[in-house]
Amino acid sequence: MIERDKKYYLAGPMSGRPQYNIPMFDAVASLLRAEGYDIVSPAEMDSETIREIALADSVADGKGRMVEKDGTVHTWGDFLKRDVKIVADVVDGIIYLPGWEKSRGARLEGFVAACSGKPIFEYNPYSGDVVEVSYLHLGNTITDYISQHAI
């Protein structure tokens, strides 16, 4: 069961979504905070420049690089490294957004949460409910991905 006195990380698809799905992350973070949850959203952790680039992107493929005004280059791996560390060290659990099953990063974040013994939940945008995701479902999703992409 989700607890209001814990800190939760929002995880979900960003690559492959217009504007890196930032509007969805922002809306759900706002709704959950209004209900009293402490939310950490990766969509809010980037610099203003990176956020502007992401919001201007109509087809975010996750393969490009984002460049700060000072020339600092960020890759998909850079963002994922930051986010996995937060899941492992900072939050008490994660809340998945719709479409997480098809997101490489969200699946990895869930795996890290599971390995850390942290609960995983899923947000339903139609009902507003937050329900627990079983480790078995997460494992099956990861296994399905591996079997479809194995060499």
PDB file of C-alpha atoms in Angstrom:
ATOM      1  CA  MET A   1       0.000   0.000   0.000  1.00  0.00           C
ATOM      2  CA  ILE A   2       1.275   3.450  -0.887  1.00  0.00           C
ATOM      3  CA  GLU A   3       2.088   5.648   2.098  1.00  0.00           C
ATOM      4  CA  ARG A   4       1.954   9.436   2.194  1.00  0.00           C
ATOM      5  CA  ASP A   5       4.973   9.793   4.490  1.00  0.00           C
ATOM      6  CA  LYS A   6       7.318   8.187   1.934  1.00  0.00           C
ATOM      7  CA  LYS A   7       9.126   9.653  -1.082  1.00  0.00           C
ATOM      8  CA  TYR A   8       8.307   8.230  -4.533  1.00  0.00           C
ATOM      9  CA  TYR A   9      10.046   8.489  -7.889  1.00  0.00           C
ATOM     10  CA  LEU A  10       7.911   8.849 -11.032  1.00  0.00           C
ATOM     11  CA  ALA A  11       9.039   6.433 -13.729  1.00  0.00           C
ATOM     12  CA  GLY A  12       7.692   6.089 -17.229  1.00  0.00           C
ATOM     13  CA  PRO A  13       8.379   6.432 -20.910  1.00  0.00           C
ATOM     14  CA  MET A  14      10.235   9.506 -22.096  1.00  0.00           C
ATOM     15  CA  SER A  15      12.191   8.441 -25.186  1.00  0.00           C
ATOM     16  CA  GLY A  16       9.947   7.965 -28.190  1.00  0.00           C
ATOM     17  CA  ARG A  17       7.312  10.322 -26.782  1.00  0.00           C
ATOM     18  CA  PRO A  18       6.693  13.863 -27.997  1.00  0.00           C
ATOM     19  CA  GLN A  19       8.264  16.378 -25.638  1.00  0.00           C
ATOM     20  CA  TYR A  20       9.835  13.435 -23.788  1.00  0.00           C
ATOM     21  CA  ASN A  21       6.456  12.946 -22.077  1.00  0.00           C
ATOM     22  CA  ILE A  22       7.234  15.888 -19.793  1.00  0.00           C
ATOM     23  CA  PRO A  23       3.634  17.188 -19.800  1.00  0.00           C
ATOM     24  CA  MET A  24       2.428  13.808 -18.433  1.00  0.00           C
ATOM     25  CA  PHE A  25       5.152  13.720 -15.778  1.00  0.00           C
ATOM     26  CA  ASP A  26       4.336  17.296 -14.735  1.00  0.00           C
ATOM     27  CA  ALA A  27       0.583  16.686 -14.568  1.00  0.00           C
ATOM     28  CA  VAL A  28       0.838  13.461 -12.553  1.00  0.00           C
ATOM     29  CA  ALA A  29       3.452  14.922 -10.188  1.00  0.00           C
ATOM     30  CA  SER A  30       1.131  17.863  -9.549  1.00  0.00           C
ATOM     31  CA  LEU A  31      -1.919  15.629  -8.959  1.00  0.00           C
ATOM     32  CA  LEU A  32      -0.066  13.291  -6.601  1.00  0.00           C
ATOM     33  CA  ARG A  33       1.449  16.182  -4.650  1.00  0.00           C
ATOM     34  CA  ALA A  34      -2.033  17.677  -4.262  1.00  0.00           C
ATOM     35  CA  GLU A  35      -3.003  14.347  -2.644  1.00  0.00           C
ATOM     36  CA  GLY A  36      -0.126  14.677  -0.177  1.00  0.00           C
ATOM     37  CA  TYR A  37       2.548  12.487  -1.788  1.00  0.00           C
ATOM     38  CA  ASP A  38       6.240  13.441  -1.851  1.00  0.00           C
ATOM     39  CA  ILE A  39       7.187  13.035  -5.527  1.00  0.00           C
ATOM     40  CA  VAL A  40      10.564  13.112  -7.284  1.00  0.00           C
ATOM     41  CA  SER A  41      10.116  13.569 -11.024  1.00  0.00           C
ATOM     42  CA  PRO A  42      12.962  13.177 -13.522  1.00  0.00           C
ATOM     43  CA  ALA A  43      11.179  15.722 -15.725  1.00  0.00           C
ATOM     44  CA  GLU A  44      11.893  18.371 -13.091  1.00  0.00           C
ATOM     45  CA  MET A  45      15.559  17.603 -12.483  1.00  0.00           C
ATOM     46  CA  ASP A  46      17.083  18.877 -15.704  1.00  0.00           C
ATOM     47  CA  SER A  47      18.455  22.342 -16.323  1.00  0.00           C
ATOM     48  CA  GLU A  48      16.206  24.953 -17.868  1.00  0.00           C
ATOM     49  CA  THR A  49      18.081  24.564 -21.180  1.00  0.00           C
ATOM     50  CA  ILE A  50      17.609  20.788 -21.324  1.00  0.00           C
ATOM     51  CA  ARG A  51      13.934  21.119 -20.393  1.00  0.00           C
ATOM     52  CA  GLU A  52      13.423  23.682 -23.186  1.00  0.00           C
ATOM     53  CA  ILE A  53      15.117  21.361 -25.706  1.00  0.00           C
ATOM     54  CA  ALA A  54      12.987  18.422 -24.570  1.00  0.00           C
ATOM     55  CA  LEU A  55       9.721  20.375 -24.700  1.00  0.00           C
ATOM     56  CA  ALA A  56      10.538  21.572 -28.230  1.00  0.00           C
ATOM     57  CA  ASP A  57      11.142  17.995 -29.457  1.00  0.00           C
ATOM     58  CA  SER A  58       8.202  16.553 -31.374  1.00  0.00           C
ATOM     59  CA  VAL A  59       9.697  13.046 -31.713  1.00  0.00           C
ATOM     60  CA  ALA A  60      11.984  12.248 -28.787  1.00  0.00           C
ATOM     61  CA  ASP A  61      13.922   9.192 -29.913  1.00  0.00           C
ATOM     62  CA  GLY A  62      16.287   9.038 -26.942  1.00  0.00           C
ATOM     63  CA  LYS A  63      19.252   8.494 -29.243  1.00  0.00           C
ATOM     64  CA  GLY A  64      20.328  12.079 -29.646  1.00  0.00           C
ATOM     65  CA  ARG A  65      22.432  14.145 -27.347  1.00  0.00           C
ATOM     66  CA  MET A  66      21.292  17.232 -25.537  1.00  0.00           C
ATOM     67  CA  VAL A  67      23.746  20.096 -25.267  1.00  0.00           C
ATOM     68  CA  GLU A  68      23.737  22.752 -22.536  1.00  0.00           C
ATOM     69  CA  LYS A  69      24.480  26.377 -23.378  1.00  0.00           C
ATOM     70  CA  ASP A  70      27.976  25.886 -21.924  1.00  0.00           C
ATOM     71  CA  GLY A  71      28.614  22.973 -24.322  1.00  0.00           C
ATOM     72  CA  THR A  72      28.083  20.162 -21.777  1.00  0.00           C
ATOM     73  CA  VAL A  73      26.716  17.126 -23.602  1.00  0.00           C
ATOM     74  CA  HIS A  74      24.148  14.798 -21.994  1.00  0.00           C
ATOM     75  CA  THR A  75      23.282  11.339 -23.321  1.00  0.00           C
ATOM     76  CA  TRP A  76      20.456   8.920 -22.510  1.00  0.00           C
ATOM     77  CA  GLY A  77      22.936   7.055 -20.301  1.00  0.00           C
ATOM     78  CA  ASP A  78      23.772  10.213 -18.356  1.00  0.00           C
ATOM     79  CA  PHE A  79      20.133  10.806 -17.469  1.00  0.00           C
ATOM     80  CA  LEU A  80      19.590   7.142 -16.645  1.00  0.00           C
ATOM     81  CA  LYS A  81      22.663   7.039 -14.394  1.00  0.00           C
ATOM     82  CA  ARG A  82      21.304   9.949 -12.372  1.00  0.00           C
ATOM     83  CA  ASP A  83      17.827   8.441 -12.159  1.00  0.00           C
ATOM     84  CA  VAL A  84      18.940   4.932 -11.160  1.00  0.00           C
ATOM     85  CA  LYS A  85      21.038   6.411  -8.343  1.00  0.00           C
ATOM     86  CA  ILE A  86      17.976   8.289  -7.081  1.00  0.00           C
ATOM     87  CA  VAL A  87      15.891   5.103  -7.149  1.00  0.00           C
ATOM     88  CA  ALA A  88      18.613   3.185  -5.303  1.00  0.00           C
ATOM     89  CA  ASP A  89      19.603   5.827  -2.741  1.00  0.00           C
ATOM     90  CA  VAL A  90      16.961   8.533  -2.300  1.00  0.00           C
ATOM     91  CA  VAL A  91      13.357   7.377  -2.701  1.00  0.00           C
ATOM     92  CA  ASP A  92      11.252   4.815  -0.842  1.00  0.00           C
ATOM     93  CA  GLY A  93       9.554   3.431  -3.967  1.00  0.00           C
ATOM     94  CA  ILE A  94       8.504   4.227  -7.505  1.00  0.00           C
ATOM     95  CA  ILE A  95       5.242   5.049  -9.205  1.00  0.00           C
ATOM     96  CA  TYR A  96       4.972   4.051 -12.839  1.00  0.00           C
ATOM     97  CA  LEU A  97       3.196   6.136 -15.434  1.00  0.00           C
ATOM     98  CA  PRO A  98       1.197   4.526 -18.259  1.00  0.00           C
ATOM     99  CA  GLY A  99       3.363   2.908 -20.920  1.00  0.00           C
ATOM    100  CA  TRP A 100       6.186   1.969 -18.525  1.00  0.00           C
ATOM    101  CA  GLU A 101       6.237  -1.603 -19.866  1.00  0.00           C
ATOM    102  CA  LYS A 102       7.705  -0.369 -23.158  1.00  0.00           C
ATOM    103  CA  SER A 103      10.289   1.940 -21.581  1.00  0.00           C
ATOM    104  CA  ARG A 104      13.853   0.636 -21.280  1.00  0.00           C
ATOM    105  CA  GLY A 105      14.674   3.170 -18.578  1.00  0.00           C
ATOM    106  CA  ALA A 106      11.504   2.625 -16.535  1.00  0.00           C
ATOM    107  CA  ARG A 107      11.998  -1.150 -16.581  1.00  0.00           C
ATOM    108  CA  LEU A 108      15.563  -0.706 -15.349  1.00  0.00           C
ATOM    109  CA  GLU A 109      14.417   1.704 -12.634  1.00  0.00           C
ATOM    110  CA  GLY A 110      11.840  -0.864 -11.537  1.00  0.00           C
ATOM    111  CA  PHE A 111      14.474  -3.595 -11.478  1.00  0.00           C
ATOM    112  CA  VAL A 112      16.691  -1.413  -9.268  1.00  0.00           C
ATOM    113  CA  ALA A 113      13.745  -0.684  -6.962  1.00  0.00           C
ATOM    114  CA  ALA A 114      12.921  -4.393  -6.736  1.00  0.00           C
ATOM    115  CA  CYS A 115      16.565  -5.291  -6.028  1.00  0.00           C
ATOM    116  CA  SER A 116      16.493  -2.666  -3.277  1.00  0.00           C
ATOM    117  CA  GLY A 117      13.293  -4.136  -1.813  1.00  0.00           C
ATOM    118  CA  LYS A 118      11.283  -1.014  -2.586  1.00  0.00           C
ATOM    119  CA  PRO A 119       7.615  -1.115  -3.571  1.00  0.00           C
ATOM    120  CA  ILE A 120       6.519  -0.348  -7.107  1.00  0.00           C
ATOM    121  CA  PHE A 121       3.178   1.219  -7.948  1.00  0.00           C
ATOM    122  CA  GLU A 122       1.329   2.199 -11.091  1.00  0.00           C
ATOM    123  CA  TYR A 123      -0.717   5.354 -11.596  1.00  0.00           C
ATOM    124  CA  ASN A 124      -4.027   4.957 -13.436  1.00  0.00           C
ATOM    125  CA  PRO A 125      -4.825   8.259 -15.203  1.00  0.00           C
ATOM    126  CA  TYR A 126      -8.488   7.337 -15.662  1.00  0.00           C
ATOM    127  CA  SER A 127      -9.302   6.611 -12.024  1.00  0.00           C
ATOM    128  CA  GLY A 128      -6.448   8.467 -10.324  1.00  0.00           C
ATOM    129  CA  ASP A 129      -5.710   5.285  -8.364  1.00  0.00           C
ATOM    130  CA  VAL A 130      -2.202   4.205  -7.438  1.00  0.00           C
ATOM    131  CA  VAL A 131      -1.966   0.409  -7.228  1.00  0.00           C
ATOM    132  CA  GLU A 132       0.935  -1.882  -6.402  1.00  0.00           C
ATOM    133  CA  VAL A 133       2.767  -3.685  -9.208  1.00  0.00           C
ATOM    134  CA  SER A 134       3.950  -7.154  -8.286  1.00  0.00           C
ATOM    135  CA  TYR A 135       7.602  -8.053  -8.687  1.00  0.00           C
ATOM    136  CA  LEU A 136       6.354 -11.027 -10.729  1.00  0.00           C
ATOM    137  CA  HIS A 137       4.682  -8.695 -13.253  1.00  0.00           C
ATOM    138  CA  LEU A 138       7.822  -6.561 -13.397  1.00  0.00           C
ATOM    139  CA  GLY A 139       9.981  -9.664 -13.880  1.00  0.00           C
ATOM    140  CA  ASN A 140       7.727 -10.988 -16.641  1.00  0.00           C
ATOM    141  CA  THR A 141       7.863  -7.622 -18.408  1.00  0.00           C
ATOM    142  CA  ILE A 142      11.671  -7.587 -18.249  1.00  0.00           C
ATOM    143  CA  THR A 143      11.892 -11.234 -19.358  1.00  0.00           C
ATOM    144  CA  ASP A 144       9.538 -10.579 -22.292  1.00  0.00           C
ATOM    145  CA  TYR A 145      11.696  -7.645 -23.394  1.00  0.00           C
ATOM    146  CA  ILE A 146      14.884  -9.702 -23.203  1.00  0.00           C
ATOM    147  CA  SER A 147      13.368 -12.611 -25.142  1.00  0.00           C
ATOM    148  CA  GLN A 148      12.160 -10.247 -27.896  1.00  0.00           C
ATOM    149  CA  HIS A 149      15.518  -8.509 -28.213  1.00  0.00           C
ATOM    150  CA  ALA A 150      17.952 -11.364 -27.643  1.00  0.00           C
ATOM    151  CA  ILE A 151      20.612 -11.915 -30.261  1.00  0.00           C
TER     152      ILE A 151
END
